[in-house]
């Protein structure tokens, strides 16, 4: 899900500009977060990411005193029994999300711009053009890359 969400955000640079100023600001902020996320997770070794998640992110999320997700005795028990496994799964998920977002972005960008322009010319919005015209074609081009990544 991370890969799909970040892939759609990063490919939205070709979309028509939003009409409202807060919408444009929010989209540019989302693009910045996407670029930072993908750059970090594709540019650092997986082992470093696993260590950062386990020793930096996990204590902030699950801590007996001040955990953001889980605190108290439940946090202590969770960290004892499932902490390392959860850290590994979270790090691998974040890493895979970055790579899948690039596969998704490339698949969308591989569709000729004329397809989107044709969808706009028949009155479809950007979301409808993506859903009904671009994504079905892009998905066929993405599937072989997903199978080699997994």
XYZ file of N, CA and C in Angstrom:
450
model
N 0.815 -1.190 0.000
C 0.000 0.000 0.000
C 0.869 1.268 0.000
N 2.009 1.187 0.714
C 2.913 2.340 0.719
C 3.416 2.643 -0.689
N 3.804 1.597 -1.387
C 4.341 1.778 -2.725
C 3.324 2.386 -3.678
N 2.100 1.938 -3.597
C 1.058 2.474 -4.476
C 0.788 3.935 -4.145
N 0.660 4.245 -2.855
C 0.364 5.626 -2.456
C 1.490 6.568 -2.868
N 2.736 6.204 -2.543
C 3.855 7.076 -2.888
C 4.092 7.115 -4.397
N 3.810 6.025 -5.090
C 3.951 6.023 -6.545
C 2.960 6.951 -7.215
N 1.727 6.982 -6.713
C 0.732 7.897 -7.268
C 1.097 9.353 -6.990
N 1.600 9.623 -5.804
C 1.992 10.997 -5.469
C 3.159 11.442 -6.343
N 4.144 10.590 -6.513
C 5.311 10.998 -7.307
C 4.989 11.124 -8.790
N 3.986 10.403 -9.265
C 3.622 10.526 -10.681
C 2.617 11.646 -10.913
N 2.181 12.320 -9.862
C 1.189 13.381 -10.023
C 1.797 14.684 -10.527
N 3.084 14.703 -10.790
C 3.723 15.919 -11.317
C 3.171 16.267 -12.695
N 2.704 15.270 -13.429
C 2.150 15.511 -14.763
C 0.662 15.849 -14.729
N 0.055 15.801 -13.552
C -1.373 16.064 -13.423
C -1.655 17.555 -13.601
N -2.866 17.884 -14.000
C -3.219 19.305 -14.073
C -3.136 19.931 -12.678
N -2.741 21.191 -12.587
C -2.608 21.813 -11.265
C -3.962 21.904 -10.559
N -3.914 21.761 -9.250
C -5.135 21.860 -8.462
C -5.616 23.306 -8.431
N -6.910 23.495 -8.246
C -7.484 24.838 -8.293
C -7.278 25.623 -7.009
N -7.241 24.943 -5.877
C -7.143 25.648 -4.606
C -5.689 25.740 -4.146
N -5.372 26.836 -3.486
C -4.006 27.023 -2.974
C -3.657 26.003 -1.886
N -4.563 25.701 -0.934
C -4.206 24.668 0.053
C -3.979 23.296 -0.580
N -4.726 22.981 -1.620
C -4.535 21.709 -2.310
C -3.179 21.635 -2.983
N -2.782 22.738 -3.632
C -1.458 22.776 -4.271
C -0.353 22.664 -3.237
N -0.519 23.348 -2.101
C 0.475 23.291 -1.041
C 0.573 21.889 -0.460
N -0.566 21.266 -0.229
C -0.581 19.907 0.320
C 0.056 18.910 -0.645
N -0.228 19.060 -1.941
C 0.364 18.157 -2.933
C 1.869 18.352 -3.039
N 2.333 19.600 -2.985
C 3.781 19.816 -3.056
C 4.465 19.291 -1.790
N 3.809 19.399 -0.650
C 4.344 18.832 0.586
C 4.401 17.304 0.497
N 3.347 16.701 -0.043
C 3.326 15.243 -0.211
C 4.418 14.787 -1.174
N 4.647 15.545 -2.234
C 5.731 15.199 -3.168
C 7.090 15.279 -2.482
N 7.281 16.296 -1.652
C 8.540 16.427 -0.917
C 8.773 15.262 0.027
N 7.726 14.861 0.752
C 7.827 13.710 1.652
C 8.121 12.447 0.854
N 7.477 12.306 -0.291
C 7.692 11.130 -1.137
C 9.132 11.072 -1.634
N 9.649 12.196 -2.093
C 11.024 12.225 -2.590
C 12.005 11.882 -1.468
N 11.780 12.436 -0.285
C 12.664 12.155 0.845
C 12.595 10.681 1.242
N 11.389 10.133 1.304
C 11.197 8.727 1.680
C 11.897 7.801 0.697
N 11.635 7.994 -0.588
C 12.212 7.107 -1.608
C 13.728 7.269 -1.665
N 14.218 8.486 -1.571
C 15.663 8.718 -1.603
C 16.348 8.048 -0.424
N 15.768 8.193 0.766
C 16.388 7.594 1.950
C 16.380 6.074 1.868
N 15.229 5.483 1.582
C 15.136 4.028 1.637
C 15.782 3.337 0.446
N 15.954 4.020 -0.669
C 16.677 3.410 -1.773
C 18.166 3.712 -1.706
N 18.549 4.710 -0.919
C 19.943 5.120 -0.880
C 20.748 4.593 0.292
N 20.086 3.930 1.232
C 20.820 3.385 2.379
C 20.732 1.861 2.359
N 21.731 1.194 2.895
C 21.699 -0.273 2.938
C 20.566 -0.776 3.842
N 20.035 -1.912 3.495
C 18.916 -2.489 4.237
C 19.301 -2.764 5.686
N 20.513 -3.208 5.926
C 20.937 -3.498 7.294
C 20.930 -2.240 8.158
N 21.353 -1.130 7.588
C 21.319 0.146 8.310
C 19.875 0.529 8.617
N 18.978 0.320 7.678
C 17.567 0.628 7.897
C 16.987 -0.229 9.018
N 17.336 -1.502 9.038
C 16.836 -2.387 10.090
C 17.337 -1.912 11.450
N 18.606 -1.547 11.541
C 19.154 -1.054 12.805
C 18.493 0.258 13.225
N 18.279 1.168 12.280
C 17.628 2.431 12.609
C 16.197 2.218 13.096
N 15.478 1.334 12.446
C 14.105 1.070 12.873
C 14.098 0.443 14.256
N 14.980 -0.516 14.495
C 14.961 -1.230 15.771
C 15.440 -0.368 16.939
N 16.492 0.405 16.714
C 17.071 1.145 17.830
C 16.649 2.608 17.905
N 16.016 3.160 16.869
C 15.598 4.564 16.913
C 14.080 4.712 16.832
N 13.462 4.025 15.881
C 12.019 4.189 15.686
C 11.196 3.387 16.693
N 11.593 2.154 16.951
C 10.833 1.315 17.882
C 10.759 1.895 19.286
N 11.843 2.421 19.878
C 11.711 3.020 21.205
C 10.753 4.215 21.242
N 10.621 4.913 20.124
C 9.671 6.032 20.097
C 8.232 5.541 19.980
N 8.024 4.468 19.243
C 6.665 3.965 19.037
C 6.174 3.097 20.183
N 7.028 2.210 20.658
C 6.619 1.259 21.696
C 7.616 1.378 22.848
N 7.192 2.078 23.891
C 8.055 2.314 25.042
C 7.213 2.225 26.311
N 7.734 1.597 27.360
C 6.934 1.459 28.585
C 6.507 2.787 29.209
N 7.294 3.852 29.047
C 6.959 5.121 29.688
C 6.192 6.081 28.785
N 6.664 6.249 27.559
C 6.097 7.292 26.694
C 5.978 6.841 25.234
N 5.489 5.658 24.985
C 5.358 5.174 23.620
C 4.225 5.856 22.876
N 4.443 6.143 21.610
C 3.406 6.784 20.801
C 2.284 5.820 20.432
N 2.618 4.558 20.178
C 1.601 3.571 19.826
C 1.189 2.711 21.013
N 2.155 2.361 21.821
C 1.900 1.434 22.919
C 2.769 1.839 24.100
N 2.160 1.875 25.299
C 2.906 2.262 26.494
C 2.506 1.349 27.647
N 3.287 1.402 28.712
C 2.969 0.645 29.920
C 3.433 -0.799 29.850
N 2.738 -1.635 30.599
C 3.101 -3.057 30.679
C 2.924 -3.756 29.335
N 1.921 -3.330 28.568
C 1.709 -3.941 27.255
C 2.904 -3.683 26.338
N 3.476 -2.499 26.403
C 4.650 -2.181 25.585
C 5.841 -3.022 26.009
N 6.022 -3.182 27.308
C 7.140 -3.985 27.817
C 7.016 -5.429 27.341
N 5.823 -5.967 27.442
C 5.599 -7.359 27.021
C 5.761 -7.518 25.511
N 5.220 -6.562 24.746
C 5.327 -6.634 23.289
C 6.779 -6.579 22.848
N 7.563 -5.692 23.425
C 8.973 -5.578 23.049
C 9.749 -6.829 23.413
N 9.400 -7.463 24.537
C 10.092 -8.690 24.947
C 9.796 -9.835 23.988
N 8.532 -9.982 23.616
C 8.132 -11.156 22.835
C 8.181 -10.952 21.326
N 7.875 -9.750 20.857
C 7.748 -9.546 19.408
C 8.548 -8.370 18.871
N 9.343 -7.705 19.692
C 10.016 -6.472 19.288
C 10.930 -6.608 18.095
N 11.802 -7.592 18.112
C 12.762 -7.753 17.014
C 12.064 -8.144 15.722
N 11.091 -9.036 15.817
C 10.349 -9.449 14.621
C 9.584 -8.270 14.033
N 8.930 -7.487 14.889
C 8.172 -6.328 14.426
C 9.099 -5.298 13.771
N 10.268 -5.082 14.370
C 11.239 -4.147 13.793
C 11.687 -4.598 12.409
N 11.984 -5.878 12.281
C 12.405 -6.410 10.983
C 11.309 -6.296 9.938
N 10.087 -6.630 10.318
C 8.962 -6.529 9.373
C 8.717 -5.088 8.960
N 8.780 -4.169 9.910
C 8.566 -2.759 9.599
C 9.659 -2.226 8.684
N 10.913 -2.563 8.960
C 12.017 -2.097 8.112
C 11.917 -2.665 6.703
N 11.600 -3.946 6.601
C 11.458 -4.553 5.265
C 10.267 -3.971 4.515
N 9.188 -3.682 5.221
C 8.011 -3.090 4.570
C 8.312 -1.686 4.063
N 8.987 -0.889 4.863
C 9.347 0.458 4.422
C 10.304 0.425 3.236
N 11.252 -0.510 3.255
C 12.193 -0.650 2.147
C 11.475 -1.095 0.873
N 10.640 -2.105 0.991
C 9.919 -2.599 -0.187
C 8.962 -1.541 -0.723
N 8.359 -0.753 0.166
C 7.461 0.312 -0.269
C 8.157 1.333 -1.146
N 9.402 1.659 -0.825
C 10.158 2.616 -1.638
C 10.431 2.059 -3.027
N 10.837 0.798 -3.103
C 11.115 0.194 -4.408
C 9.838 0.018 -5.219
N 8.767 -0.381 -4.585
C 7.500 -0.568 -5.302
C 6.942 0.769 -5.775
N 7.162 1.831 -5.011
C 6.691 3.140 -5.467
C 7.407 3.569 -6.741
N 8.681 3.234 -6.858
C 9.397 3.551 -8.087
C 8.915 2.702 -9.260
N 8.592 1.451 -9.017
C 8.024 0.598 -10.063
C 6.688 1.168 -10.512
N 5.882 1.582 -9.557
C 4.565 2.138 -9.856
C 4.694 3.448 -10.630
N 5.596 4.330 -10.195
C 5.810 5.600 -10.881
C 6.283 5.386 -12.314
N 7.222 4.466 -12.486
C 7.741 4.200 -13.830
C 6.673 3.595 -14.732
N 5.836 2.727 -14.165
C 4.752 2.152 -14.955
C 3.780 3.201 -15.434
N 3.456 4.152 -14.575
C 2.531 5.227 -14.961
C 3.180 6.129 -16.001
N 4.447 6.458 -15.805
C 5.129 7.339 -16.753
C 5.401 6.672 -18.089
N 5.340 5.343 -18.136
C 5.585 4.659 -19.407
C 4.394 4.756 -20.356
N 3.242 5.129 -19.841
C 2.067 5.292 -20.690
C 2.178 6.633 -21.408
N 1.941 6.617 -22.697
C 2.090 7.811 -23.515
C 1.168 8.915 -23.024
N 1.673 10.124 -23.020
C 0.913 11.284 -22.536
C -0.372 11.495 -23.342
N -0.382 11.063 -24.572
C -1.573 11.204 -25.408
C -2.772 10.447 -24.850
N -2.519 9.362 -24.130
C -3.623 8.615 -23.514
C -4.341 9.471 -22.473
N -3.572 10.173 -21.660
C -4.183 11.024 -20.637
C -4.862 12.221 -21.281
N -4.239 12.793 -22.264
C -4.840 13.940 -22.933
C -6.143 13.545 -23.625
N -6.181 12.346 -24.186
C -7.420 11.869 -24.794
C -8.516 11.678 -23.737
N -8.129 11.187 -22.575
C -9.103 11.014 -21.498
C -9.630 12.367 -21.034
N -8.747 13.371 -20.938
C -9.197 14.709 -20.553
C -10.124 15.289 -21.616
N -9.835 15.014 -22.874
C -10.635 15.598 -23.952
C -12.050 15.036 -24.000
N -12.264 13.835 -23.486
C -13.631 13.305 -23.439
C -14.328 13.644 -22.132
N -13.682 14.467 -21.301
C -14.335 14.977 -20.113
C -14.028 14.263 -18.814
N -13.051 13.379 -18.804
C -12.698 12.700 -17.561
C -11.846 13.610 -16.684
N -12.003 13.493 -15.378
C -11.126 14.200 -14.450
C -9.797 13.452 -14.381
N -8.845 14.021 -13.656
C -7.547 13.358 -13.547
C -7.691 12.004 -12.851
N -8.466 11.968 -11.779
C -8.655 10.703 -11.052
C -9.330 9.658 -11.936
N -10.325 10.065 -12.704
C -10.997 9.122 -13.601
C -10.067 8.670 -14.722
N -9.268 9.584 -15.247
C -8.317 9.217 -16.301
C -7.308 8.212 -15.789
N -6.831 8.425 -14.566
C -5.888 7.474 -13.984
C -6.561 6.120 -13.774
N -7.763 6.129 -13.227
C -8.438 4.874 -12.871
C -8.855 4.068 -14.098
N -9.408 4.726 -15.089
C -10.000 3.996 -16.207
C -9.096 3.871 -17.426
N -8.126 4.751 -17.577
C -7.314 4.742 -18.794
C -5.862 4.369 -18.509
N -5.212 5.100 -17.621
C -3.768 4.956 -17.435
C -3.414 3.722 -16.610
N -4.021 3.564 -15.437
C -3.625 2.472 -14.543
C -3.849 1.071 -15.126
N -4.962 0.804 -15.839
C -5.068 -0.545 -16.428
C -3.938 -0.859 -17.414
N -3.511 0.138 -18.184
C -2.404 -0.093 -19.115
C -1.072 -0.191 -18.373
N -0.902 0.673 -17.374
C 0.354 0.685 -16.627
C 0.520 -0.590 -15.816
N -0.578 -1.114 -15.303
C -0.490 -2.317 -14.481
C 0.119 -3.477 -15.259
N -0.224 -3.603 -16.532
C 0.344 -4.678 -17.350
C 1.854 -4.525 -17.488
N 2.338 -3.303 -17.486
C 3.777 -3.077 -17.593
C 4.485 -3.220 -16.253
N 3.751 -3.087 -15.147
C 4.348 -3.172 -13.810
C 4.502 -4.608 -13.328
N 3.635 -5.489 -13.747
C 3.604 -6.849 -13.210
C 4.942 -7.577 -13.381
N 5.602 -7.530 -14.523
C 6.889 -8.234 -14.622
C 7.946 -7.691 -13.654
N 7.941 -6.405 -13.379
C 8.912 -5.839 -12.438
C 8.606 -6.277 -11.006
N 7.317 -6.392 -10.673
C 6.955 -6.856 -9.334
C 7.420 -8.279 -9.114
N 7.307 -9.119 -10.128
C 7.687 -10.520 -9.954
C 9.191 -10.684 -9.806
N 9.991 -9.791 -10.411
C 11.432 -9.887 -10.225
C 11.864 -9.266 -8.917
N 11.097 -8.328 -8.379
C 11.425 -7.693 -7.109
C 11.104 -8.638 -5.944
N 10.028 -9.380 -6.064
C 9.609 -10.264 -4.954
C 10.428 -11.500 -4.944
